[in-house]
Amino acid sequence: MNKKQKLAAFTGMSALLVGSAALAVPKKPLNIIYIMSDDHTEQMISAYDLRFGHTPAIDRIAGEGLRFTRSFVANSISGPSRACMLTGKHSHKNGKVDNQDHFDGSQQTMPKLMQAAGYQTAMIGKWHLESLPTGFDYWEILPGQGNYYEPDFITSKGMHRERGYVTDLITDKSIDWLEQRDKQKPFLMFVHHKTAHRNWMAKLDDLYAYEDKTFPVPANFFDSYANRPAAAGQEMEIDRHMTFLYDLKVQHPRGEKHPYDGFVNGPDGTFGRMRPDDRRVWDQFYDSISNDLKERNLSGRDLVLWKYQRYIKDYLKTAKSMDDNIARLLDYLEKEGLLDNTLIVYTSDQGFYMGEHGWFDKRFMYEESLRTPLVIRIPDAMAGRRGRVVSQLVQNIDHAATFLDLAGVPVPGDIQGESYADLIRGKKSAGNRKAIYYHYQEYPAEHMVKRHYGIRTERYKLIHFYNDIDHWELYDLKKDPSEMTNLAANPRYRKLLAKLKVQLHELQVKYDDPIRFRFPPVAGLHTK
Ligand code: SGN
Ligand code: CA
């Protein structure tokens, strides 16, 4: 892009703001801050659900902009989800199909296109793509999943360990980068938090938060997985798979040793790397929980429910420090006068189970992990468009086209996502997508969620589990939002099933997925 084109791009942005909001026009080009957390799910954000967490900063972003209620991922797992966002393409097209694959950083990405259009670009925090970032003027990333305490960071100069708590450090680094940037140029900054990934380690200041609360238990917590063999075969149950030492940070009530004890407490382990004075405060807190558990002498359902309450508390504490840090970033932007021309996105790499179906983790195409929170603060100059709830279907492959669109940069034809910029602009006709496509392939692997693809429309969902199983599931999300009744074998839904299979196949052809079922649909057939 030459200088003239760049200028045209920025003028495009001003025109957008004039046309849509009919309010003040920002004199400066639009900046974008994309904040993405890890596994932070809608249920735990007070802008979405008031029963669990208190997240005033995320709620502020929603209140001063948009809250999307039907925001989905294309593949509910970290690396693939991030690659979908960066490229605007489904996993089979960007090549990052599971967490083990190396992302090919030589391919076209949205940050590269923004950079070429004159944006300064930065990426700070969890990257998780098994290759180093490309397309960024500055990057500083966590290796792999990263650590909550005393985390290592990788820069172009190599890896180093830092003292402190990961969420504070990522925010410090983000503000430092904003401070030193070229203030004459627009910027695109990715702030990618480790929070609220397993094993949910709170900042010491927040250890006692939420301790006085008892949380409601999902109605399908003790699910028997009738007519859902893939759901029955997973390994992500709070009961059977959530560990006492690593996940809940307490001694096993019957004194059983955790298989990874040495690892988690070793010098690089999640607990072992803590500074001794931090560790003392930590142990004091969790020892009291361990003692309490021992005294209660729980078993059966009572013990599972105890684990559930501990899980929710630790998760929410971790999210609290992130929300505090988002507030700190917002305060900085306000102080610097950046709120009037900066779009601020908050989302997560996927949703998460908080006891629904008895689970933690994600991966399945069921609602809790197919969804991902999405709230967007719109610049002050568009304040008249604020506080809207958007129910149109959007997906994480849409961010690339949207950011390019907002910046006035042409969207390449091979990008599969669709711009939702008109939804931000408040155009009535915007967002006419009828369905989204999903495909998950990390199997066999941790948590043992079988491979599946599917379609979700406004009302229905059709899933096909394949590979070492051949099983269809159909849900009416209006009548059965918790997806407990699989209607695929119900004769009354035969017509709907056939129609959805046609739609699903059309999406597989449209997105050019090489793994698809044979059409016209014959039960049991797929190409791989
Ligand atoms: C780790 C976790 C898993 C989790 C994956 C993927 N295990 O392996 O529970 O599903 O990450 O998460 S742990 O024992 O290492 O904590 S993702 O969000 O990065 O995709
Ligand atoms: Ca994740």
Coordinates of C-alpha atoms and ligand atoms in Angstrom, one line a residue:
M1 CA 0.0 0.0 0.0
N2 CA 1.4 3.4 -1.0
K3 CA 1.0 6.6 1.0
K4 CA -2.0 7.7 -1.0
Q5 CA -3.8 4.4 -0.4
K6 CA -3.0 4.6 3.3
L7 CA -4.5 8.0 3.5
A8 CA -7.6 6.8 1.7
A9 CA -7.9 4.0 4.2
F10 CA -7.9 6.4 7.1
T11 CA -10.3 8.8 5.4
G12 CA -12.5 5.7 4.9
M13 CA -12.6 5.3 8.6
S14 CA -13.7 8.9 9.1
A15 CA -16.4 8.5 6.5
L16 CA -17.6 5.4 8.3
L17 CA -18.1 7.3 11.5
V18 CA -19.8 10.2 9.9
G19 CA -22.2 8.0 7.9
S20 CA -23.2 5.7 10.7
A21 CA -23.3 7.7 13.8
A22 CA -24.0 11.2 12.3
L23 CA -22.1 12.5 15.3
A24 CA -18.7 14.1 15.8
V25 CA -16.1 12.8 13.4
P26 CA -12.8 11.7 15.1
K27 CA -10.1 13.7 13.5
K28 CA -7.6 10.9 14.1
P29 CA -7.6 7.4 12.5
L30 CA -9.0 4.5 14.4
N31 CA -6.8 2.4 16.8
I32 CA -7.8 -1.1 17.8
I33 CA -7.1 -2.9 21.0
Y34 CA -8.0 -6.6 21.0
I35 CA -8.0 -8.1 24.5
M36 CA -8.3 -11.8 24.4
S37 CA -8.4 -14.0 27.5
D38 CA -8.1 -17.7 27.8
D39 CA -11.1 -19.9 28.6
H40 CA -13.0 -17.0 30.1
T41 CA -16.6 -17.9 29.5
E42 CA -19.8 -15.9 29.2
Q43 CA -21.4 -17.5 32.3
M44 CA -18.7 -15.9 34.5
I45 CA -19.0 -12.3 33.2
S46 CA -21.5 -10.1 35.0
A47 CA -22.4 -8.4 31.7
Y48 CA -23.8 -11.8 30.6
D49 CA -24.8 -13.5 33.9
L50 CA -25.1 -11.9 37.3
R51 CA -25.1 -15.1 39.3
F52 CA -21.3 -15.7 39.5
G53 CA -18.5 -13.2 38.8
H54 CA -18.2 -9.5 39.1
T55 CA -16.4 -8.0 36.2
P56 CA -17.0 -4.3 36.2
A57 CA -14.3 -3.4 33.6
I58 CA -15.6 -5.9 31.0
D59 CA -19.1 -4.7 31.8
R60 CA -17.9 -1.1 31.2
I61 CA -16.7 -2.1 27.7
A62 CA -20.1 -3.7 27.0
G63 CA -22.0 -0.7 28.4
E64 CA -20.0 1.8 26.4
G65 CA -20.4 -0.3 23.2
L66 CA -21.9 -3.6 22.2
R67 CA -22.5 -7.0 23.8
F68 CA -22.8 -9.9 21.4
T69 CA -25.0 -12.7 22.6
R70 CA -24.4 -15.1 19.7
S71 CA -20.6 -15.0 19.3
F72 CA -19.0 -18.3 18.4
V73 CA -15.6 -19.9 17.7
A74 CA -14.8 -22.1 14.7
N75 CA -12.8 -24.7 16.7
S76 CA -13.0 -24.6 20.5
I77 CA -9.4 -24.9 21.5
S78 CA -6.6 -22.3 22.0
G79 CA -4.1 -22.5 19.2
P80 CA -6.6 -23.2 16.4
S81 CA -8.9 -20.5 17.7
R82 CA -6.1 -17.9 17.7
A83 CA -5.1 -18.9 14.1
C84 CA -8.7 -18.5 13.0
M85 CA -8.8 -15.0 14.4
L86 CA -5.4 -14.0 12.9
T87 CA -6.2 -15.3 9.4
G88 CA -10.0 -15.0 9.1
K89 CA -10.0 -18.6 7.9
H90 CA -11.2 -21.9 9.2
S91 CA -8.6 -24.3 10.7
H92 CA -8.3 -26.5 7.6
K93 CA -7.4 -23.4 5.6
N94 CA -4.9 -21.8 8.0
G95 CA -3.3 -25.2 8.8
K96 CA -3.5 -24.9 12.6
V97 CA -6.0 -27.7 13.2
D98 CA -5.0 -28.6 16.8
N99 CA -2.8 -27.4 19.6
Q100 CA 0.2 -29.4 18.5
D101 CA 0.5 -28.1 14.9
H102 CA 2.9 -25.4 14.1
F103 CA 1.2 -22.3 12.7
D104 CA 2.8 -21.3 9.4
G105 CA 3.7 -17.6 10.1
S106 CA 4.6 -17.0 6.5
Q107 CA 0.9 -16.9 5.5
Q108 CA -1.3 -13.9 5.1
T109 CA -2.6 -12.6 8.4
M110 CA -4.7 -9.7 9.5
P111 CA -1.9 -8.0 11.5
K112 CA 0.3 -8.2 8.5
L113 CA -2.3 -6.5 6.3
M114 CA -2.9 -3.8 9.0
Q115 CA 0.9 -3.3 9.3
A116 CA 1.2 -2.9 5.5
A117 CA -1.6 -0.3 5.7
G118 CA 0.5 1.8 8.1
Y119 CA -0.6 0.5 11.5
Q120 CA 1.8 -0.1 14.3
T121 CA 1.2 -3.6 15.5
A122 CA 2.0 -5.3 18.8
M123 CA 1.3 -8.7 20.4
I124 CA 1.7 -9.2 24.1
G125 CA 0.9 -12.3 26.2
K126 CA -0.3 -15.8 25.3
W127 CA 0.4 -16.7 21.7
H128 CA 0.3 -20.5 21.7
L129 CA 0.9 -21.1 18.1
E130 CA 4.1 -23.2 18.2
S131 CA 5.9 -20.7 16.0
L132 CA 7.1 -17.2 16.6
P133 CA 4.8 -14.2 15.8
T134 CA 5.0 -12.5 12.4
G135 CA 3.3 -9.3 11.3
F136 CA 4.1 -7.4 14.5
D137 CA 6.4 -4.4 15.1
Y138 CA 6.7 -5.6 18.7
W139 CA 5.9 -8.9 20.4
E140 CA 6.5 -10.4 23.8
I141 CA 4.9 -13.7 24.3
L142 CA 4.5 -16.5 26.9
P143 CA 6.0 -19.8 26.0
G144 CA 3.2 -22.3 25.4
Q145 CA 0.6 -21.9 28.1
G146 CA 2.8 -19.7 30.2
N147 CA 2.7 -19.5 34.0
Y148 CA 0.7 -17.5 36.5
Y149 CA 3.6 -16.8 38.8
E150 CA 7.2 -15.8 37.9
P151 CA 6.3 -16.3 34.2
D152 CA 8.8 -16.6 31.4
F153 CA 8.5 -14.3 28.4
I154 CA 9.9 -14.7 24.9
T155 CA 11.0 -11.7 22.9
S156 CA 13.0 -11.5 19.6
K157 CA 16.1 -11.6 21.9
G158 CA 15.2 -14.9 23.7
M159 CA 13.5 -16.1 26.8
H160 CA 13.7 -14.5 30.3
R161 CA 11.9 -15.0 33.6
E162 CA 10.1 -12.2 35.3
R163 CA 9.1 -11.6 38.9
G164 CA 5.4 -11.1 39.5
Y165 CA 1.9 -12.2 38.4
V166 CA 1.3 -12.8 34.8
T167 CA -1.8 -10.6 34.3
D168 CA -0.1 -7.6 35.9
L169 CA 3.0 -8.1 33.8
I170 CA 1.1 -8.4 30.5
T171 CA -0.8 -5.2 31.4
D172 CA 2.4 -3.4 32.4
K173 CA 4.0 -4.4 29.1
S174 CA 1.0 -3.3 27.1
I175 CA 1.0 0.1 28.7
D176 CA 4.8 0.4 28.2
W177 CA 4.3 -0.3 24.5
L178 CA 1.6 2.3 24.2
E179 CA 3.9 4.8 25.9
Q180 CA 6.8 4.4 23.6
R181 CA 4.8 3.9 20.3
D182 CA 5.0 6.5 17.5
K183 CA 2.0 8.7 18.5
Q184 CA 1.6 10.0 14.9
K185 CA 0.5 6.6 13.6
P186 CA -2.6 4.4 14.4
F187 CA -2.0 1.1 16.2
L188 CA -3.4 -2.4 16.5
M189 CA -2.5 -4.0 19.8
F190 CA -3.3 -7.6 20.9
V191 CA -3.3 -8.1 24.7
H192 CA -3.7 -11.8 25.2
H193 CA -4.1 -12.9 28.8
K194 CA -3.3 -16.3 30.3
T195 CA -6.3 -15.9 32.6
A196 CA -8.5 -17.9 33.1
H197 CA -6.7 -21.0 32.0
R198 CA -6.3 -24.2 34.1
N199 CA -5.0 -24.4 36.9
W200 CA -6.7 -21.1 37.9
M201 CA -4.1 -19.6 40.2
A202 CA -5.3 -16.4 41.8
K203 CA -3.1 -13.4 42.5
L204 CA -2.3 -13.3 46.2
D205 CA -4.4 -10.2 46.7
D206 CA -7.4 -12.1 45.5
L207 CA -7.0 -15.3 47.4
Y208 CA -9.9 -14.5 49.8
A209 CA -12.3 -13.1 47.1
Y210 CA -15.6 -15.0 46.6
E211 CA -14.9 -17.1 49.7
D212 CA -18.2 -16.2 51.3
K213 CA -20.2 -17.3 48.3
T214 CA -22.1 -20.5 47.4
F215 CA -22.8 -20.7 43.8
P216 CA -25.8 -22.3 42.1
V217 CA -25.2 -25.7 40.5
P218 CA -26.2 -26.2 36.9
A219 CA -29.3 -28.3 36.5
N220 CA -27.5 -30.8 34.3
F221 CA -24.5 -31.1 36.6
F222 CA -25.1 -34.9 37.2
D223 CA -25.6 -35.7 33.5
S224 CA -25.9 -39.3 32.5
Y225 CA -25.2 -38.6 28.8
A226 CA -28.1 -40.5 27.4
N227 CA -28.0 -40.8 23.6
R228 CA -24.7 -38.9 23.5
P229 CA -21.9 -41.4 23.4
A230 CA -19.2 -38.8 22.6
A231 CA -20.2 -36.8 25.7
A232 CA -20.1 -40.0 27.7
G233 CA -16.6 -40.8 26.6
Q234 CA -14.9 -37.6 27.4
E235 CA -12.3 -37.1 30.2
M236 CA -13.2 -33.7 31.6
E237 CA -15.5 -34.3 34.5
I238 CA -15.2 -32.4 37.7
D239 CA -15.9 -35.7 39.5
R240 CA -13.4 -38.1 37.8
H241 CA -10.9 -35.8 36.1
M242 CA -10.4 -32.7 38.1
T243 CA -7.4 -33.3 40.4
F244 CA -7.1 -32.2 44.0
L245 CA -3.5 -31.1 44.1
Y246 CA -3.1 -29.5 40.6
D247 CA -6.6 -28.1 39.9
L248 CA -7.9 -27.5 43.4
K249 CA -4.5 -26.9 45.1
V250 CA -5.4 -29.0 48.2
Q251 CA -4.2 -32.3 49.6
H252 CA -6.1 -35.3 48.5
P253 CA -8.7 -36.0 51.3
R254 CA -7.6 -39.7 51.4
G255 CA -3.9 -38.8 51.1
E256 CA -3.5 -40.0 47.5
K257 CA -0.4 -38.7 45.7
H258 CA -0.9 -36.7 42.5
P259 CA 1.0 -38.3 39.6
Y260 CA 2.6 -35.0 38.6
D261 CA 3.5 -33.9 42.2
G262 CA 7.2 -33.7 41.4
F263 CA 6.6 -31.7 38.2
V264 CA 4.2 -29.1 39.6
N265 CA 6.4 -28.6 42.6
G266 CA 9.7 -28.7 40.7
P267 CA 11.7 -25.5 40.0
D268 CA 9.8 -24.8 36.8
G269 CA 6.4 -26.2 38.0
T270 CA 3.3 -24.1 38.4
F271 CA 3.7 -24.0 42.2
G272 CA 7.4 -24.7 42.5
R273 CA 8.4 -21.5 40.7
M274 CA 6.7 -19.2 43.2
R275 CA 8.9 -17.1 45.4
P276 CA 9.2 -18.5 48.9
D277 CA 7.4 -15.6 50.5
D278 CA 4.6 -15.8 48.1
R279 CA 4.4 -19.5 48.6
R280 CA 4.0 -19.1 52.3
V281 CA 0.9 -16.9 51.9
W282 CA -0.4 -19.3 49.3
D283 CA 0.1 -22.4 51.5
Q284 CA -1.4 -20.7 54.5
F285 CA -4.6 -20.2 52.5
Y286 CA -4.8 -23.6 50.8
D287 CA -3.7 -25.5 53.9
S288 CA -6.8 -24.2 55.7
I289 CA -8.9 -25.4 52.8
S290 CA -7.2 -28.8 52.9
N291 CA -7.8 -29.1 56.6
D292 CA -11.4 -28.1 56.2
L293 CA -11.9 -30.8 53.5
K294 CA -10.4 -33.4 55.7
E295 CA -12.7 -32.6 58.6
R296 CA -15.8 -32.6 56.4
N297 CA -15.1 -36.3 55.4
L298 CA -17.1 -36.0 52.3
S299 CA -17.8 -38.6 49.7
G300 CA -20.0 -39.3 46.6
R301 CA -22.1 -36.4 45.3
D302 CA -21.2 -34.2 48.3
L303 CA -17.5 -34.4 47.4
V304 CA -18.2 -33.6 43.8
L305 CA -20.3 -30.6 44.8
W306 CA -17.5 -29.5 47.1
K307 CA -15.0 -29.7 44.1
Y308 CA -17.4 -27.6 42.0
Q309 CA -17.6 -24.8 44.5
R310 CA -13.8 -24.7 44.9
Y311 CA -13.4 -24.7 41.1
I312 CA -15.8 -21.8 40.6
K313 CA -14.1 -19.8 43.3
D314 CA -10.6 -20.2 42.0
Y315 CA -11.7 -19.5 38.5
L316 CA -13.4 -16.3 39.5
K317 CA -10.5 -15.1 41.6
T318 CA -8.2 -15.5 38.6
A319 CA -10.7 -13.6 36.4
K320 CA -10.9 -10.8 39.0
S321 CA -7.3 -9.8 38.7
M322 CA -7.8 -9.7 34.9
D323 CA -10.8 -7.5 35.2
D324 CA -8.8 -5.2 37.6
N325 CA -6.0 -5.0 35.0
I326 CA -8.5 -4.3 32.2
A327 CA -9.7 -1.4 34.3
R328 CA -6.2 -0.2 34.7
L329 CA -5.7 -0.3 30.9
L330 CA -9.0 1.6 30.4
D331 CA -7.9 4.2 32.9
Y332 CA -4.6 4.7 31.1
L333 CA -6.4 5.1 27.7
E334 CA -8.8 7.6 29.2
K335 CA -6.0 9.6 30.8
E336 CA -4.1 9.6 27.4
G337 CA -7.2 10.8 25.6
L338 CA -7.2 7.6 23.5
L339 CA -10.8 6.5 24.2
D340 CA -12.3 8.8 21.5
N341 CA -10.5 7.0 18.6
T342 CA -9.9 3.5 19.9
L343 CA -12.0 0.5 19.4
I344 CA -11.6 -1.9 22.3
V345 CA -12.6 -5.6 21.9
Y346 CA -12.8 -8.0 24.7
T347 CA -13.2 -11.7 23.9
S348 CA -11.8 -15.1 24.8
D349 CA -10.2 -17.9 22.8
Q350 CA -13.3 -20.0 23.5
G351 CA -16.0 -20.6 26.1
F352 CA -15.8 -23.1 28.9
Y353 CA -17.8 -25.5 31.0
M354 CA -18.5 -24.4 34.5
G355 CA -20.1 -27.6 35.7
E356 CA -22.6 -27.9 32.9
H357 CA -22.8 -31.6 32.0
G358 CA -20.5 -32.1 35.0
W359 CA -17.6 -30.7 33.1
F360 CA -14.6 -28.3 33.0
D361 CA -12.7 -27.6 29.7
K362 CA -14.1 -27.0 26.3
R363 CA -13.7 -28.6 22.8
F364 CA -17.3 -29.7 22.3
M365 CA -19.6 -27.9 20.0
Y366 CA -22.2 -27.7 22.7
E367 CA -23.2 -24.1 23.6
E368 CA -21.0 -23.3 26.6
S369 CA -17.7 -23.9 24.7
L370 CA -18.9 -23.0 21.2
R371 CA -19.8 -19.6 22.4
T372 CA -17.2 -17.0 23.4
P373 CA -17.9 -13.7 25.1
L374 CA -17.6 -10.7 22.8
V375 CA -18.0 -7.1 23.9
I376 CA -16.7 -4.1 22.1
R377 CA -16.3 -0.5 23.3
I378 CA -16.9 1.9 20.5
P379 CA -15.0 5.2 20.3
D380 CA -16.4 8.2 22.1
A381 CA -17.1 9.8 18.7
M382 CA -19.8 7.1 18.2
A383 CA -21.3 7.4 21.7
G384 CA -24.8 7.6 20.2
R385 CA -24.5 4.0 19.2
R386 CA -23.7 2.7 22.6
G387 CA -25.2 0.1 25.0
R388 CA -26.6 -2.2 22.3
V389 CA -27.1 -6.0 22.5
V390 CA -26.4 -7.7 19.3
S391 CA -28.0 -11.1 18.7
Q392 CA -26.8 -11.8 15.1
L393 CA -24.5 -14.8 14.6
V394 CA -20.8 -13.8 14.5
Q395 CA -17.7 -16.0 14.7
N396 CA -14.1 -15.6 15.5
I397 CA -13.1 -15.9 11.8
D398 CA -14.9 -12.5 11.4
H399 CA -12.5 -10.3 13.3
A400 CA -9.9 -10.1 10.5
A401 CA -12.4 -8.9 7.9
T402 CA -14.0 -6.5 10.4
F403 CA -10.7 -4.8 11.5
L404 CA -9.6 -4.4 7.9
D405 CA -13.0 -3.1 7.0
L406 CA -13.0 -0.5 9.9
A407 CA -9.5 0.6 8.9
G408 CA -10.5 1.0 5.3
V409 CA -8.1 -1.7 4.1
P410 CA -9.4 -4.0 1.3
V411 CA -10.4 -7.5 2.6
P412 CA -8.7 -10.2 0.5
G413 CA -11.0 -12.6 -1.3
D414 CA -9.6 -15.7 0.4
I415 CA -10.6 -14.5 3.9
Q416 CA -13.6 -16.7 4.9
G417 CA -14.9 -14.6 7.8
E418 CA -17.4 -11.8 7.2
S419 CA -17.0 -8.3 8.4
Y420 CA -19.4 -7.4 11.3
A421 CA -18.4 -3.7 11.0
D422 CA -21.9 -2.8 9.9
L423 CA -23.2 -4.2 13.2
I424 CA -20.8 -1.9 15.0
R425 CA -22.0 0.9 12.7
G426 CA -25.6 0.1 13.8
K427 CA -26.9 -0.6 10.3
K428 CA -30.3 -2.3 10.5
S429 CA -29.6 -4.6 7.5
A430 CA -26.3 -5.8 8.9
G431 CA -25.5 -9.4 9.9
N432 CA -27.6 -11.7 7.8
R433 CA -25.5 -14.8 8.3
K434 CA -27.9 -17.8 8.6
A435 CA -25.5 -20.3 10.2
I436 CA -22.0 -20.9 11.4
Y437 CA -19.7 -23.9 10.7
Y438 CA -17.6 -25.7 13.3
H439 CA -14.9 -28.3 13.2
Y440 CA -12.8 -29.8 16.0
Q441 CA -10.1 -32.4 15.4
E442 CA -7.8 -32.8 18.4
Y443 CA -8.4 -36.5 19.2
P444 CA -7.2 -38.8 20.6
A445 CA -5.8 -36.3 23.1
E446 CA -6.2 -34.9 26.6
H447 CA -9.8 -34.8 27.6
M448 CA -10.7 -37.3 24.9
V449 CA -13.3 -35.2 23.0
K450 CA -14.0 -37.0 19.7
R451 CA -13.6 -35.3 16.3
H452 CA -16.7 -33.6 15.1
Y453 CA -18.1 -30.9 12.8
G454 CA -21.4 -29.3 12.7
I455 CA -23.7 -26.4 11.9
R456 CA -25.5 -24.0 14.2
T457 CA -28.4 -21.9 13.0
E458 CA -30.3 -19.4 15.1
R459 CA -32.4 -22.2 16.5
Y460 CA -30.9 -25.6 15.7
K461 CA -27.6 -27.4 15.9
L462 CA -26.5 -30.5 14.0
I463 CA -23.3 -32.3 15.0
H464 CA -21.6 -35.2 13.4
F465 CA -19.0 -37.1 15.5
Y466 CA -16.7 -39.1 13.3
N467 CA -13.3 -40.9 13.1
D468 CA -13.7 -43.8 15.6
I469 CA -17.4 -43.2 15.9
D470 CA -20.3 -42.3 13.6
H471 CA -22.9 -40.4 15.4
W472 CA -25.3 -37.5 14.7
E473 CA -26.8 -35.2 17.2
L474 CA -29.6 -32.7 16.6
Y475 CA -30.8 -30.1 19.2
D476 CA -33.6 -27.6 19.3
L477 CA -31.8 -24.8 21.2
K478 CA -35.1 -23.0 21.9
K479 CA -36.8 -25.9 23.6
D480 CA -33.6 -27.5 24.9
P481 CA -30.9 -24.8 25.5
S482 CA -28.8 -27.2 27.6
E483 CA -28.6 -29.8 24.8
M484 CA -29.8 -32.8 26.8
T485 CA -32.2 -34.3 24.3
N486 CA -30.6 -35.6 21.0
L487 CA -33.3 -35.5 18.4
A488 CA -31.4 -37.0 15.5
A489 CA -33.1 -40.4 15.8
N490 CA -36.5 -38.9 16.5
P491 CA -38.8 -39.5 13.4
R492 CA -40.7 -36.3 14.0
Y493 CA -37.5 -34.4 13.2
R494 CA -36.6 -36.4 10.0
K495 CA -37.4 -33.5 7.7
L496 CA -35.5 -30.9 9.8
L497 CA -32.5 -33.3 10.0
A498 CA -32.4 -33.7 6.2
K499 CA -32.6 -30.0 5.7
L500 CA -29.8 -29.3 8.2
K501 CA -27.6 -31.9 6.6
V502 CA -28.0 -30.1 3.2
Q503 CA -27.1 -26.8 4.9
L504 CA -24.1 -28.4 6.7
H505 CA -22.8 -29.9 3.5
E506 CA -23.2 -26.6 1.7
L507 CA -21.0 -25.0 4.3
Q508 CA -18.4 -27.7 4.0
V509 CA -18.3 -27.1 0.3
K510 CA -18.3 -23.3 0.7
Y511 CA -15.4 -23.4 3.1
D512 CA -13.7 -26.1 1.1
D513 CA -13.2 -28.4 4.1
P514 CA -11.6 -31.6 2.8
I515 CA -13.1 -33.6 5.7
R516 CA -16.8 -33.7 5.0
F517 CA -19.6 -36.3 4.8
R518 CA -20.7 -37.8 1.5
F519 CA -23.7 -36.2 -0.1
P520 CA -26.6 -36.9 -0.5
P521 CA -26.2 -37.8 3.1
V522 CA -25.9 -41.5 3.8
A523 CA -25.6 -42.4 7.5
G524 CA -22.1 -43.4 8.4
L525 CA -20.1 -41.9 5.6
H526 CA -17.4 -39.3 5.7
T527 CA -14.2 -38.9 3.8
K528 CA -11.8 -39.6 6.6
Ligands
SGN1 C1 -3.6 -27.9 28.9 C2 -4.6 -28.3 30.0 C3 -5.9 -28.9 29.4 C4 -6.4 -28.0 28.3 C5 -5.3 -27.8 27.3 C6 -5.7 -26.9 26.1 N1 -4.0 -29.3 30.9 O1 -3.1 -29.1 28.3 O2 -6.8 -29.1 30.5 O3 -7.5 -28.6 27.7 O4 -4.2 -27.1 28.0 O5 -6.2 -25.6 26.6 S1 -3.0 -28.9 32.0 O6 -2.8 -30.0 33.0 O7 -1.7 -28.6 31.3 O8 -3.5 -27.7 32.7 S2 -6.1 -24.4 25.6 O9 -7.0 -23.4 26.1 O10 -4.7 -24.0 25.6 O11 -6.5 -24.9 24.3
CA2 CA -8.2 -21.6 25.8

